[in-house]
Short mmCIF file of C-alpha atoms in Angstrom, two decimals:
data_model
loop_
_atom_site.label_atom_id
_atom_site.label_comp_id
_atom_site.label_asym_id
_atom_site.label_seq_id
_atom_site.Cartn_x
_atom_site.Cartn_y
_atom_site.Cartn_z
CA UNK A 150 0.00 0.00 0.00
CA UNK A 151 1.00 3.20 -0.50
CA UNK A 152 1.71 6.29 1.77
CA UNK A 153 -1.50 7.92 2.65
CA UNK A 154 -2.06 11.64 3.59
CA UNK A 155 -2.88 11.68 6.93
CA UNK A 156 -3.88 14.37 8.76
CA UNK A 157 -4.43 14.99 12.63
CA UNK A 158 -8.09 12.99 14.30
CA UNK A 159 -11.25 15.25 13.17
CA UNK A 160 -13.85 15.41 15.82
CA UNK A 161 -17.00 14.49 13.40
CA UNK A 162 -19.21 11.97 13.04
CA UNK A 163 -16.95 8.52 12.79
CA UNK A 164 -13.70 10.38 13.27
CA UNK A 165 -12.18 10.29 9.81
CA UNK A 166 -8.29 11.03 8.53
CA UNK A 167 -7.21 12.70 5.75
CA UNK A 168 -10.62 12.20 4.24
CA UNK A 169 -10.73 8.81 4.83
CA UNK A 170 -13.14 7.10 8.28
CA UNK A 171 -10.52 6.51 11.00
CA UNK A 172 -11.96 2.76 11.50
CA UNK A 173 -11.15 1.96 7.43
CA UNK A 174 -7.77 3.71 7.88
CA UNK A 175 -6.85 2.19 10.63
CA UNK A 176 -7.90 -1.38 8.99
CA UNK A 177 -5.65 -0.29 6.47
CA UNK A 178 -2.64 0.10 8.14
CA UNK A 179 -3.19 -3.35 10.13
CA UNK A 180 -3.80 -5.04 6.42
CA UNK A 181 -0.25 -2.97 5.15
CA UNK A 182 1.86 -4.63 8.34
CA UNK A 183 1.55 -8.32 7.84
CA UNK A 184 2.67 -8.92 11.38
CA UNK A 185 -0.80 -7.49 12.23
CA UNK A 186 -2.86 -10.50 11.27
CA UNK A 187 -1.30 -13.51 13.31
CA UNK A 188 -4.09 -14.13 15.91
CA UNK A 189 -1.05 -14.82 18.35
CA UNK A 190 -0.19 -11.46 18.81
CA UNK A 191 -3.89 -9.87 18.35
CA UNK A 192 -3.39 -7.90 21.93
CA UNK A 193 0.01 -6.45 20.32
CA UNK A 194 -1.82 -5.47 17.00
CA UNK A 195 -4.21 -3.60 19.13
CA UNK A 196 -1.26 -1.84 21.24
CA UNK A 197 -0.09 -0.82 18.23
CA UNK A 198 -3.38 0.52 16.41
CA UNK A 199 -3.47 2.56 20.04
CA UNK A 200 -0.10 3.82 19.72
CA UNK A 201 -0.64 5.26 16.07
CA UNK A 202 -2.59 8.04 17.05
CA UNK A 203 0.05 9.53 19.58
CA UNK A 204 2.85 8.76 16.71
CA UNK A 205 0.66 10.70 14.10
CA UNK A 206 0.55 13.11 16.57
CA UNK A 207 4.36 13.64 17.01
CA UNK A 208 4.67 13.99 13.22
CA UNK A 209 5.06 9.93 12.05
CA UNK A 210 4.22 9.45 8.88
CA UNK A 211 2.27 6.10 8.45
CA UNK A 212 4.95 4.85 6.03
CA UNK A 213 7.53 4.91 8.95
CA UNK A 214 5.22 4.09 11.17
CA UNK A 215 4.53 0.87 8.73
CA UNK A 216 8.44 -0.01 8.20
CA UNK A 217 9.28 0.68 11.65
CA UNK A 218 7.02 -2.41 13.24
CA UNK A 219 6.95 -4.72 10.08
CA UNK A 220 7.35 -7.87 11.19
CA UNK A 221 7.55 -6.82 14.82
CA UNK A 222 6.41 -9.04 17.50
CA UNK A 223 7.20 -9.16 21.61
CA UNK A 224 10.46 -10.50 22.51
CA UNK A 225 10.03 -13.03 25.00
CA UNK A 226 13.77 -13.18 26.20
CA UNK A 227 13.29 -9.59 27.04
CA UNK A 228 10.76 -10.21 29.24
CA UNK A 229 12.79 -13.23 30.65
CA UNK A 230 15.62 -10.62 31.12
CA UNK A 231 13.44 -8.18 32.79
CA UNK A 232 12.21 -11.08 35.87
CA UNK A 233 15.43 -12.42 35.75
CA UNK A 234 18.04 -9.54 36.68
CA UNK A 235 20.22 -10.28 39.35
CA UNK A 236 20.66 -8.42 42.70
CA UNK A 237 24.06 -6.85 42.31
CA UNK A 238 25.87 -6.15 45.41
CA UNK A 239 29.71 -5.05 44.59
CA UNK A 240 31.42 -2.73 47.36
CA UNK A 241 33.13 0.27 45.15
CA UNK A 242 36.55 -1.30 45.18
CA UNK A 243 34.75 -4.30 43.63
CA UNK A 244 32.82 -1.88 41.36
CA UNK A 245 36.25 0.32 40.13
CA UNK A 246 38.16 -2.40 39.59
CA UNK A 247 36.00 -3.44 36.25
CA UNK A 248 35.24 -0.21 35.15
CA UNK A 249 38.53 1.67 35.28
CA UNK A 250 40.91 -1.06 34.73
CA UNK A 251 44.52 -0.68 33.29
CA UNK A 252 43.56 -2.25 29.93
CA UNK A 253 40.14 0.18 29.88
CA UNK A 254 42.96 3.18 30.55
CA UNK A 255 45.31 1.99 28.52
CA UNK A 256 42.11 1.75 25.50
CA UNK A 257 41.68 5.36 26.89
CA UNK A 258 44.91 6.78 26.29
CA UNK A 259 44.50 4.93 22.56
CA UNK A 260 41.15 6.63 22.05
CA UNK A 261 42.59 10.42 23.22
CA UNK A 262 44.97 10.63 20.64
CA UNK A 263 43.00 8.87 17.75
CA UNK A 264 40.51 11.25 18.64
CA UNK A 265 42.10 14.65 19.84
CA UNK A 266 41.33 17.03 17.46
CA UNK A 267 38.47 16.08 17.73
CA UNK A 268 37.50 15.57 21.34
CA UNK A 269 39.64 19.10 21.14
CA UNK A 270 36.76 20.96 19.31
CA UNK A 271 34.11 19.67 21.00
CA UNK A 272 35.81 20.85 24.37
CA UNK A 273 36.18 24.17 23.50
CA UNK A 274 32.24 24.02 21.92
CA UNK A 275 30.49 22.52 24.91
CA UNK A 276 33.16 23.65 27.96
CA UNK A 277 33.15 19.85 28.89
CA UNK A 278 36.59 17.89 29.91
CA UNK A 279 37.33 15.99 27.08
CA UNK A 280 38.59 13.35 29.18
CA UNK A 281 35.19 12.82 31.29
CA UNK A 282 33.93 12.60 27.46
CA UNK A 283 35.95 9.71 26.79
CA UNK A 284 35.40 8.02 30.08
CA UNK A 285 31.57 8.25 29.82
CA UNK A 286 32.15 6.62 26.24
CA UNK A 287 34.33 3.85 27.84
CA UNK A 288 31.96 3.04 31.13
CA UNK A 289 29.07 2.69 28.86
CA UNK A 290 30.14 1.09 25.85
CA UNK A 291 33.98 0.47 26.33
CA UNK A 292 34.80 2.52 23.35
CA UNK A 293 32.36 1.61 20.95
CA UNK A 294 33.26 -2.01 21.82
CA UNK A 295 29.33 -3.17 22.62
CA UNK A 296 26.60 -1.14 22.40
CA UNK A 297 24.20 -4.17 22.48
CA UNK A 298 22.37 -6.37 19.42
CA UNK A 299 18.91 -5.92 20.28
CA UNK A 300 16.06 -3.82 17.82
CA UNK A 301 15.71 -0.56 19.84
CA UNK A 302 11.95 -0.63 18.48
CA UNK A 303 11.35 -4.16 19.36
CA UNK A 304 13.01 -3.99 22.85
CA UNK A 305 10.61 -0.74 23.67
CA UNK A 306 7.28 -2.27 21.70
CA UNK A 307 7.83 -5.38 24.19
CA UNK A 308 8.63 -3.79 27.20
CA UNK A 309 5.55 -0.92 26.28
CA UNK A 310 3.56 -3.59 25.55
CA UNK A 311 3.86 -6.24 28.86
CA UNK A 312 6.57 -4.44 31.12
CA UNK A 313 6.65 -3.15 34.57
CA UNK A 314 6.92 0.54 33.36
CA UNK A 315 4.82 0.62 30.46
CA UNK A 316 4.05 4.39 30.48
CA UNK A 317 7.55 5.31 30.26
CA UNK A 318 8.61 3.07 27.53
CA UNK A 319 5.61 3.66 25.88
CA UNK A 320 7.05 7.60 25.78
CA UNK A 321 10.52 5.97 24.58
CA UNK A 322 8.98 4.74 21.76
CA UNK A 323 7.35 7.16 20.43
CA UNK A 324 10.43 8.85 20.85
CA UNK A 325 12.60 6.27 18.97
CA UNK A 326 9.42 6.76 15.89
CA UNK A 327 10.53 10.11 15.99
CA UNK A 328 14.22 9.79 15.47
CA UNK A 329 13.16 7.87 12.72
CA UNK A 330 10.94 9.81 11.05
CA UNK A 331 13.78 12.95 11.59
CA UNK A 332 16.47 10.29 9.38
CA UNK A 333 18.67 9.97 11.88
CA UNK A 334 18.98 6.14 11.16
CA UNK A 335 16.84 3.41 9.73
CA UNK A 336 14.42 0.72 11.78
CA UNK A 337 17.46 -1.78 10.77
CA UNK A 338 20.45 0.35 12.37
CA UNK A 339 18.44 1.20 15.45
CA UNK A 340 19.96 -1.26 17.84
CA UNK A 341 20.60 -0.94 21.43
CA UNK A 342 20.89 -2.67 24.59
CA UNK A 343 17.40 -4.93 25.82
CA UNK A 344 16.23 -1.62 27.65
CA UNK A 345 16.76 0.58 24.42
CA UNK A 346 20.04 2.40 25.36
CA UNK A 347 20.83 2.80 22.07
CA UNK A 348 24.83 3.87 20.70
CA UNK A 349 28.12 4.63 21.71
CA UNK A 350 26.78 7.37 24.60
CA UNK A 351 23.83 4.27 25.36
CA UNK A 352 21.24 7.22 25.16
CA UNK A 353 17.06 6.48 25.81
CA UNK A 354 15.02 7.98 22.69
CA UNK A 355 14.55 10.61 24.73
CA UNK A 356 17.73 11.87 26.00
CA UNK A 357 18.68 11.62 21.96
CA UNK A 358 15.90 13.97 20.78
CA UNK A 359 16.76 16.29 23.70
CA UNK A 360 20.28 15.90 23.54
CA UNK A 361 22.37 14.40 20.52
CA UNK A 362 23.80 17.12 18.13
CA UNK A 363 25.13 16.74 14.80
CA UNK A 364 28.78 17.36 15.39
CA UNK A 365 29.78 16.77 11.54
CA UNK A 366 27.20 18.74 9.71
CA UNK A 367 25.90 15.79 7.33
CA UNK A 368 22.49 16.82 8.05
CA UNK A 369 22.04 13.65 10.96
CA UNK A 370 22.75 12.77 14.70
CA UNK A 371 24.31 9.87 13.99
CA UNK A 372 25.68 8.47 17.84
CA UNK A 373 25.73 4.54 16.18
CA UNK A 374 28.41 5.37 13.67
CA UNK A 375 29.64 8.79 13.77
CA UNK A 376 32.17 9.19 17.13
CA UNK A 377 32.17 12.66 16.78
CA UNK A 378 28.57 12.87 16.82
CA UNK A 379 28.48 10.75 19.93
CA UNK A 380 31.07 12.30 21.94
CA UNK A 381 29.48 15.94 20.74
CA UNK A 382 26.49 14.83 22.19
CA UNK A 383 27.92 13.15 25.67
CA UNK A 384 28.99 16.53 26.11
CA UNK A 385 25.94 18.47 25.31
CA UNK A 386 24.00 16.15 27.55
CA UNK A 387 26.54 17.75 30.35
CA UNK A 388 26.26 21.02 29.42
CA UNK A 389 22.56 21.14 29.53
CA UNK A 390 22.73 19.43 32.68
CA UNK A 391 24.95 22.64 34.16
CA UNK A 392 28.47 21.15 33.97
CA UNK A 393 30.86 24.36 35.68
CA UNK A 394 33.60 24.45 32.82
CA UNK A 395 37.03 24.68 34.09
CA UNK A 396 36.21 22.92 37.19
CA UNK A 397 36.75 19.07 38.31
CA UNK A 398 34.82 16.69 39.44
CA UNK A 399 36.21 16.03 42.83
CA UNK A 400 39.54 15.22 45.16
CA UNK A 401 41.22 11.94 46.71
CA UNK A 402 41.84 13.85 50.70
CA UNK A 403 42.98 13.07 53.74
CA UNK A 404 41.19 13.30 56.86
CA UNK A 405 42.66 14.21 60.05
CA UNK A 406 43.18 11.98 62.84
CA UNK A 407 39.68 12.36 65.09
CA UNK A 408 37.99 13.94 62.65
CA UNK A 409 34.27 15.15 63.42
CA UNK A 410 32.43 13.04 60.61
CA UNK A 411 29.24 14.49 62.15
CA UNK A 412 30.49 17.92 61.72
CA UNK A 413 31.43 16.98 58.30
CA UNK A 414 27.68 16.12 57.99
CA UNK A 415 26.29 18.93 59.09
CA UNK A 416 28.30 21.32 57.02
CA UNK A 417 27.47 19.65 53.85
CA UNK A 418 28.84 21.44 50.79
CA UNK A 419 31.53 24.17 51.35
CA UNK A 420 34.22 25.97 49.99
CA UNK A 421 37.22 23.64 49.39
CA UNK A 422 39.38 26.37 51.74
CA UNK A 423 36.65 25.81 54.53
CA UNK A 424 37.57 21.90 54.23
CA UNK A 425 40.88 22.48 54.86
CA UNK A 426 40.59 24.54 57.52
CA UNK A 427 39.32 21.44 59.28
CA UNK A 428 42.50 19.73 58.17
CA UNK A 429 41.47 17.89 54.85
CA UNK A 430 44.67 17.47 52.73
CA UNK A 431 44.28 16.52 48.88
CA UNK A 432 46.78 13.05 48.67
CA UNK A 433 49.96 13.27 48.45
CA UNK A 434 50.45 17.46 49.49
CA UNK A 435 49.17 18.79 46.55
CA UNK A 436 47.33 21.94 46.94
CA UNK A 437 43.80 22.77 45.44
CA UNK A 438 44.20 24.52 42.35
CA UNK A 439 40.61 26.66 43.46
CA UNK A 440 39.96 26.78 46.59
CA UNK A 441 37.15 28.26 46.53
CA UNK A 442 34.87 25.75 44.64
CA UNK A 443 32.71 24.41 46.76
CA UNK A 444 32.43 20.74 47.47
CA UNK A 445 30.75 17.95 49.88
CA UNK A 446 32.79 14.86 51.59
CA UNK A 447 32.17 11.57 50.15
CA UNK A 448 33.15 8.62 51.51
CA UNK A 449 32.40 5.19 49.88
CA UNK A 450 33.99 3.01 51.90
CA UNK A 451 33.47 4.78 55.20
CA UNK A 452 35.84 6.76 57.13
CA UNK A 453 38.08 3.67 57.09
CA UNK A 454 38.31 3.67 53.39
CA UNK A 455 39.43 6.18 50.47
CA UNK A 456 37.94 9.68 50.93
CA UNK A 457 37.03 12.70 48.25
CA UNK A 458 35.67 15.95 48.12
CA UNK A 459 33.23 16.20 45.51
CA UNK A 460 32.40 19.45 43.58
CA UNK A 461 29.24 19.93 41.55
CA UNK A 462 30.49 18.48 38.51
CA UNK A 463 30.35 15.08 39.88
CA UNK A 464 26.26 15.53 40.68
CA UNK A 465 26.36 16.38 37.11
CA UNK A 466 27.92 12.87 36.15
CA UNK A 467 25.24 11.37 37.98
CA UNK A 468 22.10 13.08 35.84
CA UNK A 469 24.07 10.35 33.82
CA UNK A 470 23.28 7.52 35.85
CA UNK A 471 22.07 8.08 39.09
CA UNK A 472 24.59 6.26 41.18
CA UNK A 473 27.58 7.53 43.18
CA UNK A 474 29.70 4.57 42.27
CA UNK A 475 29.33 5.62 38.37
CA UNK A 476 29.73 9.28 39.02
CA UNK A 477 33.06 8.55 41.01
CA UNK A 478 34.28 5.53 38.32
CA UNK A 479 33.74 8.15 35.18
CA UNK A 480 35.96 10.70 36.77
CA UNK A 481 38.22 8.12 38.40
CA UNK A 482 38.55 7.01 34.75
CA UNK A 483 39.05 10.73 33.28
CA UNK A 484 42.17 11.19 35.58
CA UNK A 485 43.54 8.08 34.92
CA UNK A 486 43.31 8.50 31.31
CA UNK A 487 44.50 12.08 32.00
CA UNK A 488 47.91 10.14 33.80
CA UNK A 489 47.35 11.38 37.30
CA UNK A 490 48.10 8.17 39.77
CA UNK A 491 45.85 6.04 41.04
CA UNK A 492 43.54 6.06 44.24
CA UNK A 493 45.91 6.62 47.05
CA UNK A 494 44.07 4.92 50.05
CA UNK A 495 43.97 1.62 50.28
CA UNK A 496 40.27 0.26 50.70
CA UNK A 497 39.36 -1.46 53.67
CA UNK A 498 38.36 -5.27 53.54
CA UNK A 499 34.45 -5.04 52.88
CA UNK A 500 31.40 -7.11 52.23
CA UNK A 501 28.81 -5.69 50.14
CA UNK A 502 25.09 -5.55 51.96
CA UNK A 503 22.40 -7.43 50.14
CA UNK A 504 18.78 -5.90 49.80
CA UNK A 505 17.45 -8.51 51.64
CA UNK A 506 20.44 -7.03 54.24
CA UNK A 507 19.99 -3.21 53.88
CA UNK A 508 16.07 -4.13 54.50
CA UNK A 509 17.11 -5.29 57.90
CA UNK A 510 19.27 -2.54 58.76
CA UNK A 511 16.16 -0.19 57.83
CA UNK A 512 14.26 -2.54 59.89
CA UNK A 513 16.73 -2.36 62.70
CA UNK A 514 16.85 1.71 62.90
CA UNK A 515 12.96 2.00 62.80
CA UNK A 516 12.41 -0.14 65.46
CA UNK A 517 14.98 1.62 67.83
CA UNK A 518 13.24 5.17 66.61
CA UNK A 519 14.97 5.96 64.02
CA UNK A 520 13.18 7.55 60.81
CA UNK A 521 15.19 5.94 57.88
CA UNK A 522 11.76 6.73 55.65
CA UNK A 523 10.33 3.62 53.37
CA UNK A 524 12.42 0.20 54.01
CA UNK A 525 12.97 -0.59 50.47
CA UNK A 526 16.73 -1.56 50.63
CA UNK A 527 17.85 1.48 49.62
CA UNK A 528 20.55 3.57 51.63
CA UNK A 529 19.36 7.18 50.97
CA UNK A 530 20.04 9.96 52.80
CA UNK A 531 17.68 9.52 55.25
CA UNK A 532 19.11 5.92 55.58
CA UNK A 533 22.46 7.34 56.15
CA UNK A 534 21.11 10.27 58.41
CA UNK A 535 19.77 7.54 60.94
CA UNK A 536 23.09 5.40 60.82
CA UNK A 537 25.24 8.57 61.80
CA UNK A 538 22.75 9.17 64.76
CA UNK A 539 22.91 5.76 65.53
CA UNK A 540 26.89 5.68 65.48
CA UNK A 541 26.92 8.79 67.32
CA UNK A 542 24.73 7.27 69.84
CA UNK A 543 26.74 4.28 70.21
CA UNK A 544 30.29 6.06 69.89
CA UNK A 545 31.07 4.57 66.89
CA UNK A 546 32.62 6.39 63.78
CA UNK A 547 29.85 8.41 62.77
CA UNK A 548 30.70 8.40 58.99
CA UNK A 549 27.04 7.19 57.86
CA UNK A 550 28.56 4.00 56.24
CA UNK A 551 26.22 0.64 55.86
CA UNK A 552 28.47 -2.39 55.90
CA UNK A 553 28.25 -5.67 57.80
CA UNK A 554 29.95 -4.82 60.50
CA UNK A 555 27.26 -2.26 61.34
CA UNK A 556 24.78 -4.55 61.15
CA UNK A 557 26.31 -7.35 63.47
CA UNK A 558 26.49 -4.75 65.57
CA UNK A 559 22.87 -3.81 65.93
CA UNK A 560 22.22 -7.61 65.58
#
């Protein structure tokens, strides 16, 4: 069939489009896609007739729309994927160690001057480290190395169609039909991880149409095969996310003996000549460069462990990926690549807390007073504000830190 004219819904008697009754055209389009008509999937043909409208809507012509789900059906192993996702529980020694290892630095250092005048201009465009560029492209895709085999538009269809969060992949779709329709790549080329990350940067549909820029001028934002346009766009997404140019991400320090980790708490972010006033050192006596950025102590390991002062760039990182651990690995990363040594402080021995093992903590605080919020297994601030009372309490460290020892301890 050919491409019709469509036009938006008309509110008359039996809605029609583009001249045509909505019902017939609609019949239509099920008739064009072959896929439609297999009774096995007749509760996917009608998510898709719903999802035309809203794609019409966004400016999807009905020939993409056509070519974009021919042949489409659910994909069970996604599903299978989706129940079956294991409970990761790394400490961040555990977590670094994959993520910034020597050959991923050495692959770095490769990458930096393959791509410098490159990773150059798009520095002095967007104001972003070109090195946190490049270690934002290695954490997620390892240089280009995988950036997953699945059908972006099948993987979102399946998980809009019969997953936990349909109403947001349902937006991610329509999305991805958008990028499409704009000829930024083909149904074919669209591929991504299971969840629809899709290219080097591993962007959702969304983040792409809000973020990805056409770094070589060809006319598309190309992040599966153009690096420049991926890297470009990694650093746009910082930018628009209020990345200070100029200014790090954060400092290994050293803490002075007794120091007042409740203090520390209560201070919260401050300038990085208030911290040392308190006696925080950067590693091995190096001074900071600007003292007055401001920044905020974070300690993954506990006061036991390696400690940093974090500026506002590294909140940035996480708009990324909402995780501390990824935030501190993609700058980790950047210096490394950038030849400054490696983490100075040797991590303590530590066992990672299960959720069924943070639950019990939560359980634990709650029940001796202690408002720690919803016990979901996650260690959020509030979390972490009842195990420094509880420390303080108890004159232990107070440095907030879950680990098992803490929880023997209340055991």
């Amino acid at each position: 069939m050919t491409d019709l004219a469509v036009r938006p819904w008309a509110p008359r008697h039996g809605r029609r489009l583009g001249g045509v009754p909505a019902a017939a055209f609609i019949l239509c389009l099920m008739l064009s896609l072959g896929a439609f008509a297999r009774p096995a999937h007749a509760s996917f043909d009608a998510f898709l007739r719903g999802l035309w409208p809203e794609a019409h809507a966004r400016g999807v012509s009905a020939a993409m729309f056509r070519r974009a789900f021919d042949g489409v059906t659910p994909d069970p192993g996604i599903i299978a994927k989706l129940h079956a996702q294991p409970e990761f529980h790394q400490t961040t020694e555990q977590y670094l160690e994959k993520r910034v290892s020597d050959a991923r630095i050495e692959k770095g250092r490769a990458m930096a001057a393959r791509w410098a005048p490159t990773l150059k201009a798009i520095e002095r465009v967007y104001g972003v480290d070109q090195n946190i560029v490049l270690s934002i492209w290695g954490n997620e895709t390892n240089f280009g190395g995988y950036m997953g085999g699945h059908s972006v538009i099948r993987a979102l269809a399946t998980l809009a169609y019969e997953g936990p969060r349909r109403h947001y992949f349902r937006r991610e779709l329509l999305s991805a039909l958008v990028i499409l329709q704009e000829g930024n790549t083909v149904p074919e080329k669209m591929v991504g991880s299971w969840a629809g990350a899709m290219g080097h940067p591993q962007f959702m549909p969304s983040s792409f149409n809000r973020d990805a820029v056409d770094f070589t001028g060809d006319g598309r934002r190309d992040i599966w095969n153009s690096v420049p346009d991926a890297l470009a766009s990694i650093a746009n997404f910082l930018r628009k996310r209020g990345w200070h140019s100029g200014e790090t991400w954060g400092y290994e320090v050293e803490l002075p003996a007794r120091f007042d980790f409740a203090h520390a708490r209560r201070l919260g972010t401050a300038a990085l000549a208030t911290w040392q006033k308190l006696g925080v050192r950067r590693v091995r006596g190096q001074a900071f460069p600007r003292p007055h950025d401001r920044a905020a102590l974070f300690l993954p390991a506990g006061g036991n462990g390696p400690a940093f002062l974090v500026l506002h760039n590294f909140h940035v990182l996480k708009r990324y990926n909402n995780s501390s651990n990824y935030a501190l690995a993609v700058g980790y990363l950047a210096d490394r690549i950038a030849g400054f040594p490696p983490i100075a402080t040797p991590w303590p021995p530590e066992q990672a807390l299960t959720r069924d093992q943070r639950k019990e903590m939560q359980r634990r605080l709650a029940a001796a007073g202690y408002d720690i919020g919803k016990i979901d297994g996650v260690i959020g601030p509030k979390t972490r504000a009842a195990i420094n009372a509880y420390q303080q309490h108890h004159r232990l460290m107070a440095d907030g830190h879950a680990d098992l020892a803490l929880l023997e301890r209340m055991r």
